């Protein structure tokens, strides 16, 4: 296939491809590589950015890094012996994705700087019609690999658009902004904030950290690898795979107190409380940062620097809600006005209500968002959806994890997709669409598993929950059970149509 760095063919022409992949993060690159390895070359990847990498390309804020151990945060077919730390920084992960894309020769399958603006299923023709900023396409199969952490969540705060200083989201960090010596506000105390706050606190004149809900913070076992370790990773056969397996098994234990026996979380809460006592000496600050929910109910945070940073003389933790933002200040609900020069929005992403869902129009004319609003966001095995033939979602509903590497889930879904493509080819199928009764039964079983989890019983409101209060984000069981579920494409669960000759 020719290089796809240019728009589709001649002006006004519609290009057809067998498979169209949307997004080039870990999911999109992994899918492209596996298809190539299986001899499938008729595909194209649309990427709105100028490079591969997805969230690891976009999130370049100070202190950005992964909270999953390095050896687990790589493709199983492309282990990386060059990690410099036990938990990798953003730049290393981005470079790893770029290197893998180049090694397996999939970069020339991309159209960079190309954003998909819509995808409509044409039932009469049995393919997807896709519009993009660089021309129109048709595709037999569409793979949505846009990612769950791609669309920043911008808070709806009175007056925020009138702020006269610098303001930006953590995922759109303005590196031209000089925060040194300024009064800065960080809104949010999630996984991005715990990395940003200690990174900028020593540089700014004053830092206000706005916390809506306290979150448990666990010790971070991060350290640089010794030279002898890095030599061993490169030279000792099988060492990385042994370490990877040990790390994987250890992380699976978190399922016990999150999904199986939530009361057991008290053991980790003790660890977090001891850490808090040692790092936060001020009783009033300690009271503010002590969560009222069960550990694991919200995303678990790991940091050795965040809590000490809150105790700095130039840092104030603000727990009163924000009433409004003015041109040069933030006013909280108790009437206190704090002057500020710059605002960092560490407010997370649109996960259960991603605007990308508005782009896919299914067989009955409704978008994925409209179906989700009417019936709740549900998928079959986190991958396919009734009413959307030949659409495969990467990290769809209830396929996320908050304790181990998402790459394990991504590779499971890629295997399912690859087998689906092979099955459609072998049986000469034009379309596959999961049967509604199969999808409904699958989600009833999910609800039963979810009912006993800490995400339901833990007493918190988190971004894992959708507008109905349902956890449409996480997989409520061991990850190896998810992989077993997707080990082969179960075509009998699908309505199929034959390819016309």
Tab-separated table of C-alpha atoms in Angstrom:
chain	number	residue	atom	x	y	z
A	1	UNK	CA	0.000	0.000	0.000
A	2	UNK	CA	1.272	3.484	-0.781
A	3	UNK	CA	2.306	6.056	1.790
A	4	UNK	CA	-0.721	7.564	3.565
A	5	UNK	CA	0.708	10.896	4.620
A	6	UNK	CA	-1.412	12.603	1.959
A	7	UNK	CA	-5.215	12.930	1.576
A	8	UNK	CA	-7.239	10.235	-0.090
A	9	UNK	CA	-6.487	10.172	-3.822
A	10	UNK	CA	-7.770	12.961	-6.043
A	11	UNK	CA	-9.855	15.858	-4.810
A	12	UNK	CA	-13.408	14.677	-4.177
A	13	UNK	CA	-12.520	11.012	-4.654
A	14	UNK	CA	-13.566	8.407	-2.095
A	15	UNK	CA	-10.947	5.877	-1.147
A	16	UNK	CA	-11.987	2.367	-0.099
A	17	UNK	CA	-10.031	0.326	2.395
A	18	UNK	CA	-10.824	-2.989	3.976
A	19	UNK	CA	-10.097	-1.806	7.523
A	20	UNK	CA	-9.938	1.757	8.806
A	21	UNK	CA	-8.342	2.385	12.198
A	22	UNK	CA	-9.120	5.617	14.021
A	23	UNK	CA	-6.319	6.732	16.343
A	24	UNK	CA	-2.665	5.863	16.707
A	25	UNK	CA	-2.007	5.372	20.392
A	26	UNK	CA	-1.137	2.020	21.916
A	27	UNK	CA	-4.395	0.508	20.591
A	28	UNK	CA	-4.077	1.804	17.036
A	29	UNK	CA	-0.387	1.000	16.631
A	30	UNK	CA	-0.857	-2.447	18.167
A	31	UNK	CA	-3.763	-3.203	15.839
A	32	UNK	CA	-1.806	-2.090	12.784
A	33	UNK	CA	1.150	-4.284	13.746
A	34	UNK	CA	-0.921	-7.404	14.419
A	35	UNK	CA	-2.875	-7.029	11.164
A	36	UNK	CA	0.408	-6.708	9.281
A	37	UNK	CA	1.788	-9.797	11.014
A	38	UNK	CA	-1.309	-11.719	9.907
A	39	UNK	CA	-0.801	-10.688	6.294
A	40	UNK	CA	-3.603	-8.109	6.274
A	41	UNK	CA	-2.223	-5.032	4.532
A	42	UNK	CA	-5.371	-3.348	3.176
A	43	UNK	CA	-5.888	-0.904	6.030
A	44	UNK	CA	-5.295	2.740	6.853
A	45	UNK	CA	-4.849	4.593	10.151
A	46	UNK	CA	-6.325	8.067	10.577
A	47	UNK	CA	-4.489	10.085	13.229
A	48	UNK	CA	-5.411	13.678	14.071
A	49	UNK	CA	-1.995	14.344	15.610
A	50	UNK	CA	1.327	14.641	13.847
A	51	UNK	CA	2.862	11.508	15.365
A	52	UNK	CA	1.948	8.183	16.922
A	53	UNK	CA	1.635	7.884	20.691
A	54	UNK	CA	-1.864	8.980	21.669
A	55	UNK	CA	-2.121	10.010	25.303
A	56	UNK	CA	1.636	9.570	25.755
A	57	UNK	CA	2.226	12.051	22.938
A	58	UNK	CA	-0.268	14.593	24.281
A	59	UNK	CA	0.325	14.516	28.042
A	60	UNK	CA	3.639	16.295	28.420
A	61	UNK	CA	2.962	18.091	31.696
A	62	UNK	CA	5.734	18.299	34.338
A	63	UNK	CA	6.206	14.995	36.137
A	64	UNK	CA	4.118	12.971	33.644
A	65	UNK	CA	4.728	9.253	33.961
A	66	UNK	CA	3.115	5.837	34.234
A	67	UNK	CA	1.789	4.292	37.444
A	68	UNK	CA	2.134	0.773	36.026
A	69	UNK	CA	5.578	-0.915	36.302
A	70	UNK	CA	7.678	-0.474	33.183
A	71	UNK	CA	8.177	-4.152	32.332
A	72	UNK	CA	4.412	-4.632	32.218
A	73	UNK	CA	3.803	-1.508	30.187
A	74	UNK	CA	4.856	-2.770	26.784
A	75	UNK	CA	3.517	-5.029	24.051
A	76	UNK	CA	4.092	-8.718	24.764
A	77	UNK	CA	5.739	-9.055	21.333
A	78	UNK	CA	8.034	-6.048	21.815
A	79	UNK	CA	9.508	-5.984	25.304
A	80	UNK	CA	11.697	-2.984	25.992
A	81	UNK	CA	15.079	-3.620	27.669
A	82	UNK	CA	15.866	0.090	27.642
A	83	UNK	CA	13.570	1.351	30.396
A	84	UNK	CA	15.613	3.554	32.737
A	85	UNK	CA	13.225	3.375	35.710
A	86	UNK	CA	10.899	0.879	37.358
A	87	UNK	CA	8.024	3.248	36.449
A	88	UNK	CA	8.620	5.006	33.148
A	89	UNK	CA	8.342	8.739	32.444
A	90	UNK	CA	6.142	10.004	29.616
A	91	UNK	CA	8.961	10.745	27.182
A	92	UNK	CA	10.313	7.184	27.362
A	93	UNK	CA	6.884	5.657	26.739
A	94	UNK	CA	6.257	7.930	23.770
A	95	UNK	CA	9.664	7.057	22.344
A	96	UNK	CA	8.925	3.353	22.854
A	97	UNK	CA	5.668	3.598	20.857
A	98	UNK	CA	7.437	5.521	18.074
A	99	UNK	CA	10.257	2.963	17.956
A	100	UNK	CA	7.857	0.006	17.786
A	101	UNK	CA	5.827	1.654	14.994
A	102	UNK	CA	9.032	2.153	13.013
A	103	UNK	CA	10.397	-1.328	13.750
A	104	UNK	CA	7.266	-3.013	12.434
A	105	UNK	CA	6.871	-0.656	9.480
A	106	UNK	CA	3.347	0.620	10.128
A	107	UNK	CA	4.031	4.356	10.080
A	108	UNK	CA	3.484	4.494	6.317
A	109	UNK	CA	-0.055	3.195	6.854
A	110	UNK	CA	-0.946	6.451	8.604
A	111	UNK	CA	-2.600	9.661	7.490
A	112	UNK	CA	-1.301	12.142	10.065
A	113	UNK	CA	-3.041	15.427	10.782
A	114	UNK	CA	-6.281	13.748	9.729
A	115	UNK	CA	-9.285	13.845	12.048
A	116	UNK	CA	-12.323	11.678	11.437
A	117	UNK	CA	-15.422	13.870	11.477
A	118	UNK	CA	-18.087	11.211	11.022
A	119	UNK	CA	-18.768	7.550	10.246
A	120	UNK	CA	-22.106	6.258	8.956
A	121	UNK	CA	-23.040	2.621	8.378
A	122	UNK	CA	-24.479	2.109	4.891
A	123	UNK	CA	-26.674	-0.950	5.333
A	124	UNK	CA	-27.512	-1.266	1.649
A	125	UNK	CA	-23.856	-1.454	0.636
A	126	UNK	CA	-22.596	-3.153	3.794
A	127	UNK	CA	-19.760	-0.785	4.606
A	128	UNK	CA	-18.881	2.312	6.613
A	129	UNK	CA	-18.827	5.758	5.020
A	130	UNK	CA	-16.226	7.933	6.745
A	131	UNK	CA	-15.631	11.645	6.456
A	132	UNK	CA	-12.383	13.223	7.573
A	133	UNK	CA	-10.466	16.475	7.395
A	134	UNK	CA	-8.410	14.990	4.552
A	135	UNK	CA	-11.078	13.381	2.403
A	136	UNK	CA	-13.721	10.667	2.458
A	137	UNK	CA	-13.313	6.921	2.841
A	138	UNK	CA	-15.368	3.789	2.785
A	139	UNK	CA	-14.339	0.779	4.846
A	140	UNK	CA	-15.630	-2.740	5.385
A	141	UNK	CA	-14.520	-2.621	9.029
A	142	UNK	CA	-13.834	0.309	11.357
A	143	UNK	CA	-11.678	0.025	14.470
A	144	UNK	CA	-12.211	2.844	16.949
A	145	UNK	CA	-8.861	3.202	18.725
A	146	UNK	CA	-9.294	6.826	19.759
A	147	UNK	CA	-8.573	5.945	23.387
A	148	UNK	CA	-10.377	6.697	26.637
A	149	UNK	CA	-7.988	9.458	27.756
A	150	UNK	CA	-8.086	11.593	24.629
A	151	UNK	CA	-10.780	14.222	25.223
A	152	UNK	CA	-10.039	16.624	28.115
A	153	UNK	CA	-12.853	17.229	30.577
A	154	UNK	CA	-13.249	21.002	30.901
A	155	UNK	CA	-15.104	22.084	34.056
A	156	UNK	CA	-18.249	24.193	33.791
A	157	UNK	CA	-17.377	26.936	36.272
A	158	UNK	CA	-19.023	30.345	36.290
A	159	UNK	CA	-16.784	32.982	34.732
A	160	UNK	CA	-13.965	30.649	33.713
A	161	UNK	CA	-14.022	31.932	30.137
A	162	UNK	CA	-13.413	35.454	31.461
A	163	UNK	CA	-10.145	34.572	33.204
A	164	UNK	CA	-7.482	37.017	32.013
A	165	UNK	CA	-4.424	34.936	32.884
A	166	UNK	CA	-3.061	31.746	31.371
A	167	UNK	CA	-5.311	28.705	31.571
A	168	UNK	CA	-4.806	25.253	30.070
A	169	UNK	CA	-5.673	21.593	30.642
A	170	UNK	CA	-2.973	19.226	31.859
A	171	UNK	CA	-3.261	17.245	28.600
A	172	UNK	CA	-2.683	20.418	26.564
A	173	UNK	CA	0.207	21.792	28.600
A	174	UNK	CA	1.435	25.157	27.367
A	175	UNK	CA	5.210	24.838	27.394
A	176	UNK	CA	5.552	28.472	26.362
A	177	UNK	CA	4.000	29.431	29.690
A	178	UNK	CA	6.469	30.429	32.402
A	179	UNK	CA	4.981	29.600	35.811
A	180	UNK	CA	8.105	30.445	37.825
A	181	UNK	CA	7.366	33.131	40.372
A	182	UNK	CA	3.654	33.235	39.600
A	183	UNK	CA	0.530	32.541	41.627
A	184	UNK	CA	-0.847	29.306	40.213
A	185	UNK	CA	-4.018	27.317	40.831
A	186	UNK	CA	-4.326	23.601	40.079
A	187	UNK	CA	-7.934	22.441	39.897
A	188	UNK	CA	-8.247	18.721	40.592
A	189	UNK	CA	-6.398	16.173	42.705
A	190	UNK	CA	-6.391	13.079	40.519
A	191	UNK	CA	-3.599	11.086	38.915
A	192	UNK	CA	-2.319	14.027	36.808
A	193	UNK	CA	-2.421	16.484	39.687
A	194	UNK	CA	-0.360	14.311	42.035
A	195	UNK	CA	2.431	14.433	39.452
A	196	UNK	CA	2.058	18.118	38.527
A	197	UNK	CA	1.782	19.624	42.024
A	198	UNK	CA	5.158	18.441	43.402
A	199	UNK	CA	6.813	19.231	40.060
A	200	UNK	CA	5.835	22.907	39.966
A	201	UNK	CA	5.481	23.719	43.686
A	202	UNK	CA	9.199	24.583	44.176
A	203	UNK	CA	9.118	27.020	41.231
A	204	UNK	CA	5.927	29.022	41.710
A	205	UNK	CA	5.441	31.912	44.132
A	206	UNK	CA	2.242	30.389	45.491
A	207	UNK	CA	0.180	27.327	44.604
A	208	UNK	CA	-3.491	26.746	45.416
A	209	UNK	CA	-4.622	23.135	44.969
A	210	UNK	CA	-8.405	22.805	44.664
A	211	UNK	CA	-9.629	19.464	45.962
A	212	UNK	CA	-13.192	18.282	45.550
A	213	UNK	CA	-12.697	14.813	47.040
A	214	UNK	CA	-9.732	13.449	48.974
A	215	UNK	CA	-8.155	10.350	47.424
A	216	UNK	CA	-6.013	7.602	48.880
A	217	UNK	CA	-2.318	7.914	48.048
A	218	UNK	CA	-0.117	4.815	48.232
A	219	UNK	CA	3.698	4.566	48.264
A	220	UNK	CA	5.346	4.712	44.852
A	221	UNK	CA	8.030	2.036	44.392
A	222	UNK	CA	9.838	3.960	41.685
A	223	UNK	CA	13.593	3.970	41.298
A	224	UNK	CA	16.196	4.195	38.544
A	225	UNK	CA	17.533	0.913	37.202
A	226	UNK	CA	21.175	0.174	37.884
A	227	UNK	CA	23.533	-0.201	34.941
A	228	UNK	CA	23.941	-3.907	35.700
A	229	UNK	CA	20.160	-4.393	35.647
A	230	UNK	CA	19.819	-2.698	32.281
A	231	UNK	CA	22.678	-4.843	30.946
A	232	UNK	CA	20.865	-7.950	32.205
A	233	UNK	CA	17.580	-6.913	30.580
A	234	UNK	CA	19.387	-6.767	27.224
A	235	UNK	CA	21.627	-9.810	27.601
A	236	UNK	CA	19.953	-12.435	29.822
A	237	UNK	CA	17.405	-14.432	27.796
A	238	UNK	CA	13.963	-14.597	29.377
A	239	UNK	CA	14.752	-12.294	32.301
A	240	UNK	CA	12.305	-9.608	31.288
A	241	UNK	CA	9.538	-12.137	30.695
A	242	UNK	CA	10.069	-13.654	34.155
A	243	UNK	CA	9.940	-10.197	35.763
A	244	UNK	CA	6.909	-9.289	33.681
A	245	UNK	CA	5.094	-12.431	34.807
A	246	UNK	CA	5.886	-11.773	38.460
A	247	UNK	CA	4.688	-8.174	38.222
A	248	UNK	CA	1.520	-9.261	36.419
A	249	UNK	CA	0.660	-11.842	39.094
A	250	UNK	CA	1.264	-9.308	41.854
A	251	UNK	CA	-1.002	-6.695	40.249
A	252	UNK	CA	-3.816	-9.229	39.817
A	253	UNK	CA	-4.042	-9.457	43.610
A	254	UNK	CA	-5.625	-5.995	43.607
A	255	UNK	CA	-8.755	-7.581	42.111
A	256	UNK	CA	-9.405	-9.330	45.415
A	257	UNK	CA	-10.190	-6.161	47.356
A	258	UNK	CA	-11.628	-4.221	44.428
A	259	UNK	CA	-14.019	-6.711	42.859
A	260	UNK	CA	-14.139	-9.797	45.075
A	261	UNK	CA	-13.744	-8.852	48.752
A	262	UNK	CA	-13.938	-5.028	49.092
A	263	UNK	CA	-13.657	-5.138	52.876
A	264	UNK	CA	-10.107	-6.437	52.489
A	265	UNK	CA	-9.142	-2.977	51.221
A	266	UNK	CA	-8.734	-1.960	54.864
A	267	UNK	CA	-5.284	-3.578	54.763
A	268	UNK	CA	-4.075	-1.151	52.104
A	269	UNK	CA	-5.876	1.698	53.810
A	270	UNK	CA	-3.673	1.089	56.852
A	271	UNK	CA	-0.599	1.441	54.636
A	272	UNK	CA	-1.984	4.670	53.179
A	273	UNK	CA	-2.837	6.051	56.644
A	274	UNK	CA	0.650	5.349	57.976
A	275	UNK	CA	2.125	7.040	54.908
A	276	UNK	CA	-0.175	10.004	55.453
A	277	UNK	CA	0.805	10.291	59.127
A	278	UNK	CA	4.499	10.300	58.251
A	279	UNK	CA	4.220	12.774	55.373
A	280	UNK	CA	1.554	15.160	56.674
A	281	UNK	CA	2.403	16.455	60.128
A	282	UNK	CA	-0.232	19.184	60.309
A	283	UNK	CA	-3.430	17.677	61.826
A	284	UNK	CA	-5.778	20.019	59.934
A	285	UNK	CA	-4.144	19.274	56.561
A	286	UNK	CA	-4.185	15.568	57.380
A	287	UNK	CA	-7.924	15.807	58.064
A	288	UNK	CA	-8.466	17.429	54.659
A	289	UNK	CA	-6.536	14.784	52.731
A	290	UNK	CA	-8.118	11.798	54.513
A	291	UNK	CA	-10.706	10.162	52.210
A	292	UNK	CA	-14.137	9.135	53.432
A	293	UNK	CA	-14.539	6.379	50.854
A	294	UNK	CA	-13.120	2.880	50.646
A	295	UNK	CA	-9.713	2.570	48.987
A	296	UNK	CA	-10.073	1.526	45.347
A	297	UNK	CA	-13.456	3.198	44.900
A	298	UNK	CA	-11.690	5.957	42.954
A	299	UNK	CA	-8.500	5.526	40.981
A	300	UNK	CA	-5.670	4.598	43.331
A	301	UNK	CA	-2.886	7.174	43.324
A	302	UNK	CA	0.799	6.498	43.906
A	303	UNK	CA	3.252	9.217	44.880
A	304	UNK	CA	6.017	9.854	47.374
A	305	UNK	CA	6.073	13.592	46.651
A	306	UNK	CA	2.459	14.786	46.514
A	307	UNK	CA	1.510	14.818	50.210
A	308	UNK	CA	4.810	16.439	51.304
A	309	UNK	CA	4.293	19.095	48.601
A	310	UNK	CA	0.944	20.042	50.138
A	311	UNK	CA	2.770	20.868	53.366
A	312	UNK	CA	5.053	23.456	51.748
A	313	UNK	CA	4.773	27.046	52.982
A	314	UNK	CA	3.814	28.281	49.503
A	315	UNK	CA	1.096	25.668	48.939
A	316	UNK	CA	-2.514	25.775	50.151
A	317	UNK	CA	-5.007	22.919	49.820
A	318	UNK	CA	-8.460	24.397	49.192
A	319	UNK	CA	-11.410	22.098	49.910
A	320	UNK	CA	-14.245	24.617	49.551
A	321	UNK	CA	-16.027	24.388	46.226
A	322	UNK	CA	-15.334	26.968	43.517
A	323	UNK	CA	-18.172	29.491	43.151
A	324	UNK	CA	-16.724	31.456	40.246
A	325	UNK	CA	-13.609	32.481	38.383
A	326	UNK	CA	-12.925	36.163	37.889
A	327	UNK	CA	-10.431	37.932	35.636
A	328	UNK	CA	-7.566	37.591	38.134
A	329	UNK	CA	-8.908	35.408	40.933
A	330	UNK	CA	-10.885	32.368	42.037
A	331	UNK	CA	-13.738	32.729	44.522
A	332	UNK	CA	-14.789	29.757	46.646
A	333	UNK	CA	-18.241	29.067	48.037
A	334	UNK	CA	-17.284	30.436	51.469
A	335	UNK	CA	-16.660	33.834	49.848
A	336	UNK	CA	-12.848	33.735	49.941
A	337	UNK	CA	-11.178	35.309	46.907
A	338	UNK	CA	-7.677	34.144	45.978
A	339	UNK	CA	-5.635	36.009	43.387
A	340	UNK	CA	-4.119	33.854	40.668
A	341	UNK	CA	-1.997	34.396	37.543
A	342	UNK	CA	-2.407	30.971	35.899
A	343	UNK	CA	-4.824	28.044	36.161
A	344	UNK	CA	-3.995	24.418	35.412
A	345	UNK	CA	-7.046	22.230	34.808
A	346	UNK	CA	-6.136	18.760	36.089
A	347	UNK	CA	-9.754	17.738	35.647
A	348	UNK	CA	-9.369	14.463	33.783
A	349	UNK	CA	-11.052	13.276	30.608
A	350	UNK	CA	-14.456	12.581	29.105
A	351	UNK	CA	-14.512	8.819	29.462
A	352	UNK	CA	-18.109	7.576	29.682
A	353	UNK	CA	-19.371	10.522	27.604
A	354	UNK	CA	-16.587	10.823	25.049
A	355	UNK	CA	-17.500	13.132	22.144
A	356	UNK	CA	-16.066	10.497	19.800
A	357	UNK	CA	-19.280	8.538	20.400
A	358	UNK	CA	-21.145	11.251	18.468
A	359	UNK	CA	-19.198	10.384	15.344
A	360	UNK	CA	-20.530	6.847	14.790
A	361	UNK	CA	-24.005	6.487	13.295
A	362	UNK	CA	-25.358	2.947	13.363
A	363	UNK	CA	-27.741	0.886	11.310
A	364	UNK	CA	-30.907	2.527	12.711
A	365	UNK	CA	-29.637	6.093	12.284
A	366	UNK	CA	-28.732	6.686	15.934
A	367	UNK	CA	-25.257	7.619	17.056
A	368	UNK	CA	-23.363	5.674	19.692
A	369	UNK	CA	-23.962	8.615	22.052
A	370	UNK	CA	-27.713	8.562	21.435
A	371	UNK	CA	-27.879	4.834	22.104
A	372	UNK	CA	-25.838	5.265	25.280
A	373	UNK	CA	-28.054	8.117	26.491
A	374	UNK	CA	-31.211	6.096	25.890
A	375	UNK	CA	-30.083	2.665	27.065
A	376	UNK	CA	-26.821	3.165	28.945
A	377	UNK	CA	-23.378	2.619	27.482
A	378	UNK	CA	-23.163	-1.112	26.869
A	379	UNK	CA	-21.014	-3.256	24.628
A	380	UNK	CA	-20.367	-6.940	24.094
A	381	UNK	CA	-17.010	-7.936	25.570
A	382	UNK	CA	-15.990	-4.283	25.536
A	383	UNK	CA	-15.518	-4.561	21.785
A	384	UNK	CA	-18.694	-4.679	19.680
A	385	UNK	CA	-22.125	-3.042	19.913
A	386	UNK	CA	-25.599	-3.996	18.714
A	387	UNK	CA	-26.764	-1.693	15.890
A	388	UNK	CA	-23.175	-0.999	14.784
A	389	UNK	CA	-22.095	-3.757	12.361
A	390	UNK	CA	-18.396	-4.204	11.641
A	391	UNK	CA	-17.411	-1.647	14.297
A	392	UNK	CA	-14.784	-2.796	16.782
A	393	UNK	CA	-14.076	-0.634	19.819
A	394	UNK	CA	-10.758	-0.682	21.577
A	395	UNK	CA	-11.265	-0.244	25.327
A	396	UNK	CA	-15.032	-0.067	25.001
A	397	UNK	CA	-17.443	-0.248	27.928
A	398	UNK	CA	-16.282	-2.249	30.962
A	399	UNK	CA	-12.922	-3.232	29.532
A	400	UNK	CA	-10.801	-0.758	31.492
A	401	UNK	CA	-8.508	-1.584	34.401
A	402	UNK	CA	-7.262	0.609	37.252
A	403	UNK	CA	-4.695	-1.724	38.781
A	404	UNK	CA	-2.567	-3.119	35.961
A	405	UNK	CA	-1.467	-2.523	32.380
A	406	UNK	CA	-4.200	-1.694	29.880
A	407	UNK	CA	-1.952	-3.100	27.177
A	408	UNK	CA	-2.959	-6.577	28.380
A	409	UNK	CA	-6.598	-5.738	27.617
A	410	UNK	CA	-5.684	-4.040	24.342
A	411	UNK	CA	-3.835	-7.120	23.100
A	412	UNK	CA	-6.804	-9.305	24.071
A	413	UNK	CA	-9.130	-7.124	22.011
A	414	UNK	CA	-6.721	-7.040	19.086
A	415	UNK	CA	-6.631	-10.858	19.070
A	416	UNK	CA	-10.451	-10.913	19.019
A	417	UNK	CA	-10.518	-8.436	16.123
A	418	UNK	CA	-7.882	-10.312	14.124
A	419	UNK	CA	-9.813	-13.563	14.517
A	420	UNK	CA	-13.013	-11.764	13.483
A	421	UNK	CA	-11.321	-10.513	10.303
A	422	UNK	CA	-10.081	-14.032	9.530
A	423	UNK	CA	-13.524	-15.519	10.230
A	424	UNK	CA	-15.241	-13.010	7.956
A	425	UNK	CA	-12.741	-13.785	5.222
A	426	UNK	CA	-13.059	-17.557	5.568
A	427	UNK	CA	-16.878	-17.536	5.666
A	428	UNK	CA	-17.230	-14.764	3.072
A	429	UNK	CA	-19.204	-12.560	5.458
A	430	UNK	CA	-20.049	-8.993	4.574
A	431	UNK	CA	-21.075	-7.936	8.071
A	432	UNK	CA	-21.213	-9.108	11.667
A	433	UNK	CA	-23.386	-7.500	14.351
A	434	UNK	CA	-23.701	-8.804	17.882
A	435	UNK	CA	-27.172	-10.117	18.630
A	436	UNK	CA	-29.108	-7.827	21.034
A	437	UNK	CA	-30.066	-10.718	23.331
A	438	UNK	CA	-26.416	-11.796	23.543
A	439	UNK	CA	-25.280	-8.292	24.446
A	440	UNK	CA	-28.058	-7.966	27.049
A	441	UNK	CA	-27.174	-11.291	28.680
A	442	UNK	CA	-23.487	-10.371	28.765
A	443	UNK	CA	-24.232	-7.088	30.529
A	444	UNK	CA	-26.565	-8.720	33.053
A	445	UNK	CA	-23.682	-10.963	34.055
A	446	UNK	CA	-21.411	-7.916	34.277
A	447	UNK	CA	-23.904	-6.168	36.555
A	448	UNK	CA	-23.948	-9.170	38.869
A	449	UNK	CA	-20.160	-9.110	39.167
A	450	UNK	CA	-20.079	-5.341	39.567
A	451	UNK	CA	-22.629	-5.338	42.409
A	452	UNK	CA	-20.134	-6.688	44.932
A	453	UNK	CA	-17.257	-4.442	43.843
A	454	UNK	CA	-15.769	-1.503	45.721
A	455	UNK	CA	-16.831	0.784	42.858
A	456	UNK	CA	-20.455	0.221	43.839
A	457	UNK	CA	-20.154	-0.232	47.594
A	458	UNK	CA	-17.158	2.042	48.282
A	459	UNK	CA	-19.096	5.265	48.856
A	460	UNK	CA	-17.621	7.574	46.223
A	461	UNK	CA	-18.448	9.299	42.972
A	462	UNK	CA	-15.759	8.762	40.351
A	463	UNK	CA	-15.100	9.141	36.636
A	464	UNK	CA	-15.650	5.397	36.362
A	465	UNK	CA	-19.409	6.073	36.600
A	466	UNK	CA	-21.665	7.286	33.805
A	467	UNK	CA	-24.574	9.735	34.073
A	468	UNK	CA	-26.791	6.899	35.358
A	469	UNK	CA	-24.387	6.070	38.165
A	470	UNK	CA	-23.384	2.819	36.465
A	471	UNK	CA	-19.761	1.735	36.214
A	472	UNK	CA	-19.413	1.546	32.449
A	473	UNK	CA	-15.630	1.771	32.555
A	474	UNK	CA	-13.994	-1.086	34.455
A	475	UNK	CA	-13.777	-4.841	34.040
A	476	UNK	CA	-14.965	-6.363	37.353
A	477	UNK	CA	-12.790	-9.482	37.424
A	478	UNK	CA	-9.288	-10.813	36.846
A	479	UNK	CA	-7.757	-9.643	33.582
A	480	UNK	CA	-6.795	-13.188	32.579
A	481	UNK	CA	-10.499	-14.070	32.610
A	482	UNK	CA	-11.125	-11.256	30.166
A	483	UNK	CA	-8.416	-12.588	27.884
A	484	UNK	CA	-9.939	-16.071	28.058
A	485	UNK	CA	-13.299	-14.551	27.090
A	486	UNK	CA	-11.798	-13.026	23.948
A	487	UNK	CA	-9.529	-15.898	22.917
A	488	UNK	CA	-11.570	-16.486	19.753
A	489	UNK	CA	-14.238	-14.729	17.703
A	490	UNK	CA	-17.579	-16.325	18.636
A	491	UNK	CA	-19.358	-15.780	15.343
A	492	UNK	CA	-22.500	-17.566	16.604
A	493	UNK	CA	-23.110	-14.585	18.902
A	494	UNK	CA	-23.519	-12.392	15.825
A	495	UNK	CA	-26.062	-11.708	13.119
A	496	UNK	CA	-24.199	-12.129	9.862
A	497	UNK	CA	-24.783	-11.270	6.229
A	498	UNK	CA	-23.030	-12.939	3.324
A	499	UNK	CA	-20.749	-11.113	0.954
A	500	UNK	CA	-22.258	-10.538	-2.480
A	501	UNK	CA	-20.206	-11.847	-5.342
